[in-house]
Every structure is written in structure tokens, then in C-alpha cells.
Amino acid sequence: MNARQAPEFPVWPQYDDAERDGLIRALEQGQWWRMGGGEVDAFEREFADHHGAEHALAVTNGTHALELALQVMGVGPGTEVIVPGFTFISSSQAAQRLGAVAIPVDVHPDTYNIDAAAVAAAITPRTKAIMPVHMAGLMADMDALAKISAETGVPMLQDAAHAHGARWQGKRVGQLGSIAAFSFQNGKLMTAGEGGALVFPEGESEKYETAFLRHSCGRPRDDRRYLHRIAGSNLRLNEFSASVLRAQLRRLDGQIAVRDERWTLLSRLLGAIDGVVPQGGDMRADRNSHYMAMFRIPGISEENRNALVDRLVEAGLPAFAAFRAIYRTDAFWEIGAPDESLEAIAERCPHTDAISRDCVWLHHRILLAGEPEMHATAAIIADAVATA
């Protein structure tokens, strides 16, 4: 392959007869919602088992998964939730929509994950939850965060929207002692277009049962008399989506293995480009699912970074500007914002501000391509950075 030729990457989403067969199976069972069919129940069992959890609950999307989890953890008006400043806006809005205050803290400049020391400094008597985000599939420092949680009594909610199949020191997300939320939106590592799930570790059966009630309008499974036990909403996943997700789950591990191998090569190639710094790792995060291939160009302006992304897209790469710091969006300030100024938050989140300004990410489908495509990708990025 010519180094300057636009590489060809696998399409996403990927599907085959497994998804087709699942959709037909869901169609022909005669019941298309979870209370009458069997696909959602089966998917929940399989997803929980895959992630080492006692229970899983499938819901309409990842944002609803976060919101539902926070609700069953007691988050509401008068409480605070600590979130990384560098994340997708759903991490904070899930808390804010419950009437809570989202408290952004800084992230590590190398891993882009929440800084445990910043978390410890932000805890107050009102803190109801700590929400680490496993950025791009690289798990946050779960040892340090678990220690803080144990010492303060503040529980964690893992935002694992990027971390399907990831591990921390050999443990899967559901084995780490805290509830975790996943997304199955169209770009995610497994997808049904939309969808989400919660996994509940051993010892959290009561919260799981409460979450089930709240996700189904407050009705128990066997209700025939509209005995709505608690307030809730309709967050139920449909049978067709669940059938697709069952097929997606079966190929997840194989795809992670390929992406990990390709990232090993691509990160080395990116690191050899003057001015480019790929996302770092953590040896304890012994399985990174690689939702994104991320890198920084330290010192570049946001305007020039955005122009660089445009050049990468024109050259055939599925490239994107990194998430904007949540506190630099209008949405963050509409409801549930801290009682401090944007400037004050930015001052204590310097790494978040820098990463939001100088980071680029590539969709994970590039990591399902071959080694020649990794070399071509690096060459295109080198050309673009040289003219930035």
C-alpha cells in the first residue's frame, strides 16, 4: 500500500447471519417486548456472565443506564456526583437531570482518566457517588478509587460506555464491586444502534431489583393489576435490539484481540511522529478494549487541531476532535452546575482543558484493519501534523 493512499477500513457496525438469525428469532417468537419475549432476558444473562456480574439490566441507552443507576444509588436534589471534566456530556447530565450537582475534577494527562487525588479533594458531605469513566476502554485507577470509596463510604458508578470486555488486574468490570453502565450506541464496541445496560456485582441484588422496577414504570415482573410499587419510567430494551446484541457479544473478544494488537503497532508509529503523543496505558489495566485510538498534539491551538481533524477526514481517516470539557458547554450550566465559576473549575482542571484542546481520536474500526493500514494511518497523520 502506498503510504499516502487513503486506507480502506472495515465498516461499522459489523454484522452477519448471526444478527439476521437473531432478528428472525425475535420476530417469530410472537412477543416483541421484554415482558413477553425471551431475547432481553437471555442477553442480560449472557452479558452479566461475560462481565463477571451477578445481574445485568438492559435499558434503552447508555445515558438512561447512568441516570437509572444514580437514581437507585440515592442521587437526587441536594447531592453531588464527582465526574471527570473530560468525558462525554452524559456523564454529568445523568446526575444533573436527577437534580444533583455534577462536580468536574481533573484527569491524568497521559491516560485521560479521572485523577484519584482530585476525586479525594472534591468529596464533601453531599457527595453521593464517584463516577470514573474508562476512557477509550482504558480502565481508570480502580485501586486508588476503591480505596477512596472505602475510606469515605461514597460508592462508585463505573461509566463503562467504552469498556465492554475490559479488565483491571484480571478482573472484569462486573467483578470490581461497583455498579457499571454500558452503552450500545451505533459507534460503540457492540451495538444495536441504541441501547444500554447496567451490571450489578455480587451483593447488589436489592439495587438490581429496584432498578428493574424503575425501568419498567414501577411494575414488578408478574404484575397484572397495575400495582406500580415505585415511581419509574419506561426504559425497557426491545426484543429485536437484544437479539442483535447477543450476536454482537459473541464476537466481542475476538475483535478486542485484533484491536489490541493493532494499537500496539499504531501507538508506536504515532509516538515516532514529532509532536504527537498517543494515549498512554496502565499495566494494571491488562485488557484495554480500545473504543478509540487517541493521541495529543501538545501545544496546538483548538482551531488548528480542528483544522487538522478536517484534513485527516479528507485523507480518509475516521477522525474526530476530542470531547469538549464538560464545563465548557452550555448544557453543563443549564441545570445542576456547581456553585463556582467556569474559570474556577478550569483552574483546577488544567489537564482537562489541554486534552480537550489538543486531542484527536480515531474510530475503533481502524484497529480492525491490517498492519499496512496502521502504517498508512500514521503516515497520513504525520503529513497532517507537519502542516498544522
mmCIF file with all atom_site columns, N, CA and C in Angstrom, residues 210-239:
data_model
loop_
_atom_site.group_PDB
_atom_site.id
_atom_site.type_symbol
_atom_site.label_atom_id
_atom_site.label_alt_id
_atom_site.label_comp_id
_atom_site.label_asym_id
_atom_site.label_entity_id
_atom_site.label_seq_id
_atom_site.pdbx_PDB_ins_code
_atom_site.Cartn_x
_atom_site.Cartn_y
_atom_site.Cartn_z
_atom_site.occupancy
_atom_site.B_iso_or_equiv
_atom_site.pdbx_formal_charge
_atom_site.auth_seq_id
_atom_site.auth_comp_id
_atom_site.auth_asym_id
_atom_site.auth_atom_id
_atom_site.pdbx_PDB_model_num
ATOM 1  N N  . THR A 1 210 ? -34.574 -2.919  42.476 1.00 0.00 ? 210 THR A N  1
ATOM 2  C CA . THR A 1 210 ? -35.127 -1.567  42.427 1.00 0.00 ? 210 THR A CA 1
ATOM 3  C C  . THR A 1 210 ? -34.992 -0.985  41.025 1.00 0.00 ? 210 THR A C  1
ATOM 4  N N  . ALA A 1 211 ? -33.837 -1.197  40.409 1.00 0.00 ? 211 ALA A N  1
ATOM 5  C CA . ALA A 1 211 ? -33.622 -0.697  39.055 1.00 0.00 ? 211 ALA A CA 1
ATOM 6  C C  . ALA A 1 211 ? -34.599 -1.344  38.080 1.00 0.00 ? 211 ALA A C  1
ATOM 7  N N  . PHE A 1 212 ? -34.854 -2.636  38.254 1.00 0.00 ? 212 PHE A N  1
ATOM 8  C CA . PHE A 1 212 ? -35.822 -3.291  37.369 1.00 0.00 ? 212 PHE A CA 1
ATOM 9  C C  . PHE A 1 212 ? -37.179 -2.620  37.475 1.00 0.00 ? 212 PHE A C  1
ATOM 10 N N  . LEU A 1 213 ? -37.635 -2.377  38.704 1.00 0.00 ? 213 LEU A N  1
ATOM 11 C CA . LEU A 1 213 ? -38.924 -1.727  38.884 1.00 0.00 ? 213 LEU A CA 1
ATOM 12 C C  . LEU A 1 213 ? -38.939 -0.355  38.227 1.00 0.00 ? 213 LEU A C  1
ATOM 13 N N  . ARG A 1 214 ? -37.895 0.424   38.478 1.00 0.00 ? 214 ARG A N  1
ATOM 14 C CA . ARG A 1 214 ? -37.880 1.797   37.955 1.00 0.00 ? 214 ARG A CA 1
ATOM 15 C C  . ARG A 1 214 ? -37.781 1.821   36.427 1.00 0.00 ? 214 ARG A C  1
ATOM 16 N N  . HIS A 1 215 ? -37.157 0.828   35.829 1.00 0.00 ? 215 HIS A N  1
ATOM 17 C CA . HIS A 1 215 ? -37.021 0.836   34.368 1.00 0.00 ? 215 HIS A CA 1
ATOM 18 C C  . HIS A 1 215 ? -38.291 0.342   33.683 1.00 0.00 ? 215 HIS A C  1
ATOM 19 N N  . SER A 1 216 ? -39.231 -0.192  34.466 1.00 0.00 ? 216 SER A N  1
ATOM 20 C CA . SER A 1 216 ? -40.473 -0.724  33.899 1.00 0.00 ? 216 SER A CA 1
ATOM 21 C C  . SER A 1 216 ? -41.689 -0.087  34.556 1.00 0.00 ? 216 SER A C  1
ATOM 22 N N  . CYS A 1 217 ? -41.635 1.230   34.670 1.00 0.00 ? 217 CYS A N  1
ATOM 23 C CA . CYS A 1 217 ? -42.768 2.012   35.177 1.00 0.00 ? 217 CYS A CA 1
ATOM 24 C C  . CYS A 1 217 ? -43.178 1.626   36.593 1.00 0.00 ? 217 CYS A C  1
ATOM 25 N N  . GLY A 1 218 ? -42.236 1.058   37.356 1.00 0.00 ? 218 GLY A N  1
ATOM 26 C CA . GLY A 1 218 ? -42.522 0.716   38.737 1.00 0.00 ? 218 GLY A CA 1
ATOM 27 C C  . GLY A 1 218 ? -43.287 -0.581  38.924 1.00 0.00 ? 218 GLY A C  1
ATOM 28 N N  . ARG A 1 219 ? -43.432 -1.376  37.838 1.00 0.00 ? 219 ARG A N  1
ATOM 29 C CA . ARG A 1 219 ? -44.224 -2.595  37.915 1.00 0.00 ? 219 ARG A CA 1
ATOM 30 C C  . ARG A 1 219 ? -43.327 -3.814  38.094 1.00 0.00 ? 219 ARG A C  1
ATOM 31 N N  . PRO A 1 220 ? -43.685 -4.734  38.989 1.00 0.00 ? 220 PRO A N  1
ATOM 32 C CA . PRO A 1 220 ? -42.938 -5.986  39.092 1.00 0.00 ? 220 PRO A CA 1
ATOM 33 C C  . PRO A 1 220 ? -43.191 -6.870  37.878 1.00 0.00 ? 220 PRO A C  1
ATOM 34 N N  . ARG A 1 221 ? -42.358 -7.866  37.706 1.00 0.00 ? 221 ARG A N  1
ATOM 35 C CA . ARG A 1 221 ? -42.427 -8.724  36.520 1.00 0.00 ? 221 ARG A CA 1
ATOM 36 C C  . ARG A 1 221 ? -43.793 -9.390  36.339 1.00 0.00 ? 221 ARG A C  1
ATOM 37 N N  . ASP A 1 222 ? -44.388 -9.830  37.424 1.00 0.00 ? 222 ASP A N  1
ATOM 38 C CA . ASP A 1 222 ? -45.622 -10.611 37.330 1.00 0.00 ? 222 ASP A CA 1
ATOM 39 C C  . ASP A 1 222 ? -46.881 -9.780  37.542 1.00 0.00 ? 222 ASP A C  1
ATOM 40 N N  . ASP A 1 223 ? -46.760 -8.459  37.462 1.00 0.00 ? 223 ASP A N  1
ATOM 41 C CA . ASP A 1 223 ? -47.898 -7.590  37.754 1.00 0.00 ? 223 ASP A CA 1
ATOM 42 C C  . ASP A 1 223 ? -48.972 -7.718  36.676 1.00 0.00 ? 223 ASP A C  1
ATOM 43 N N  . ARG A 1 224 ? -50.214 -7.958  37.098 1.00 0.00 ? 224 ARG A N  1
ATOM 44 C CA . ARG A 1 224 ? -51.366 -7.995  36.185 1.00 0.00 ? 224 ARG A CA 1
ATOM 45 C C  . ARG A 1 224 ? -52.435 -7.000  36.600 1.00 0.00 ? 224 ARG A C  1
ATOM 46 N N  . ARG A 1 225 ? -52.160 -6.228  37.685 1.00 0.00 ? 225 ARG A N  1
ATOM 47 C CA . ARG A 1 225 ? -53.189 -5.345  38.224 1.00 0.00 ? 225 ARG A CA 1
ATOM 48 C C  . ARG A 1 225 ? -52.701 -3.901  38.343 1.00 0.00 ? 225 ARG A C  1
ATOM 49 N N  . TYR A 1 226 ? -51.660 -3.567  37.597 1.00 0.00 ? 226 TYR A N  1
ATOM 50 C CA . TYR A 1 226 ? -51.124 -2.202  37.588 1.00 0.00 ? 226 TYR A CA 1
ATOM 51 C C  . TYR A 1 226 ? -50.739 -1.728  38.988 1.00 0.00 ? 226 TYR A C  1
ATOM 52 N N  . LEU A 1 227 ? -50.014 -2.586  39.687 1.00 0.00 ? 227 LEU A N  1
ATOM 53 C CA . LEU A 1 227 ? -49.545 -2.265  41.029 1.00 0.00 ? 227 LEU A CA 1
ATOM 54 C C  . LEU A 1 227 ? -48.165 -1.617  40.924 1.00 0.00 ? 227 LEU A C  1
ATOM 55 N N  . HIS A 1 228 ? -48.145 -0.366  40.555 1.00 0.00 ? 228 HIS A N  1
ATOM 56 C CA . HIS A 1 228 ? -46.897 0.370   40.393 1.00 0.00 ? 228 HIS A CA 1
ATOM 57 C C  . HIS A 1 228 ? -46.309 0.651   41.775 1.00 0.00 ? 228 HIS A C  1
ATOM 58 N N  . ARG A 1 229 ? -45.280 -0.093  42.146 1.00 0.00 ? 229 ARG A N  1
ATOM 59 C CA . ARG A 1 229 ? -44.761 -0.035  43.508 1.00 0.00 ? 229 ARG A CA 1
ATOM 60 C C  . ARG A 1 229 ? -43.966 1.226   43.798 1.00 0.00 ? 229 ARG A C  1
ATOM 61 N N  . ILE A 1 230 ? -43.222 1.691   42.797 1.00 0.00 ? 230 ILE A N  1
ATOM 62 C CA . ILE A 1 230 ? -42.428 2.909   42.958 1.00 0.00 ? 230 ILE A CA 1
ATOM 63 C C  . ILE A 1 230 ? -42.503 3.701   41.663 1.00 0.00 ? 230 ILE A C  1
ATOM 64 N N  . ALA A 1 231 ? -42.084 4.966   41.737 1.00 0.00 ? 231 ALA A N  1
ATOM 65 C CA . ALA A 1 231 ? -42.078 5.796   40.534 1.00 0.00 ? 231 ALA A CA 1
ATOM 66 C C  . ALA A 1 231 ? -40.994 5.301   39.583 1.00 0.00 ? 231 ALA A C  1
ATOM 67 N N  . GLY A 1 232 ? -41.301 5.333   38.316 1.00 0.00 ? 232 GLY A N  1
ATOM 68 C CA . GLY A 1 232 ? -40.329 4.881   37.326 1.00 0.00 ? 232 GLY A CA 1
ATOM 69 C C  . GLY A 1 232 ? -40.647 5.441   35.960 1.00 0.00 ? 232 GLY A C  1
ATOM 70 N N  . SER A 1 233 ? -40.028 4.853   34.941 1.00 0.00 ? 233 SER A N  1
ATOM 71 C CA . SER A 1 233 ? -40.269 5.251   33.560 1.00 0.00 ? 233 SER A CA 1
ATOM 72 C C  . SER A 1 233 ? -40.147 4.002   32.697 1.00 0.00 ? 233 SER A C  1
ATOM 73 N N  . ASN A 1 234 ? -40.405 4.148   31.420 1.00 0.00 ? 234 ASN A N  1
ATOM 74 C CA . ASN A 1 234 ? -40.256 3.014   30.508 1.00 0.00 ? 234 ASN A CA 1
ATOM 75 C C  . ASN A 1 234 ? -38.884 3.096   29.864 1.00 0.00 ? 234 ASN A C  1
ATOM 76 N N  . LEU A 1 235 ? -37.939 2.355   30.415 1.00 0.00 ? 235 LEU A N  1
ATOM 77 C CA . LEU A 1 235 ? -36.578 2.298   29.879 1.00 0.00 ? 235 LEU A CA 1
ATOM 78 C C  . LEU A 1 235 ? -36.272 0.900   29.354 1.00 0.00 ? 235 LEU A C  1
ATOM 79 N N  . ARG A 1 236 ? -37.301 0.137   29.041 1.00 0.00 ? 236 ARG A N  1
ATOM 80 C CA . ARG A 1 236 ? -37.105 -1.253  28.625 1.00 0.00 ? 236 ARG A CA 1
ATOM 81 C C  . ARG A 1 236 ? -36.499 -1.341  27.229 1.00 0.00 ? 236 ARG A C  1
ATOM 82 N N  . LEU A 1 237 ? -35.546 -2.246  27.072 1.00 0.00 ? 237 LEU A N  1
ATOM 83 C CA . LEU A 1 237 ? -34.995 -2.550  25.754 1.00 0.00 ? 237 LEU A CA 1
ATOM 84 C C  . LEU A 1 237 ? -35.947 -3.499  25.033 1.00 0.00 ? 237 LEU A C  1
ATOM 85 N N  . ASN A 1 238 ? -36.033 -3.367  23.708 1.00 0.00 ? 238 ASN A N  1
ATOM 86 C CA . ASN A 1 238 ? -36.929 -4.238  22.945 1.00 0.00 ? 238 ASN A CA 1
ATOM 87 C C  . ASN A 1 238 ? -36.238 -5.542  22.549 1.00 0.00 ? 238 ASN A C  1
ATOM 88 N N  . GLU A 1 239 ? -37.027 -6.507  22.146 1.00 0.00 ? 239 GLU A N  1
ATOM 89 C CA . GLU A 1 239 ? -36.526 -7.844  21.825 1.00 0.00 ? 239 GLU A CA 1
ATOM 90 C C  . GLU A 1 239 ? -35.628 -7.860  20.582 1.00 0.00 ? 239 GLU A C  1
#
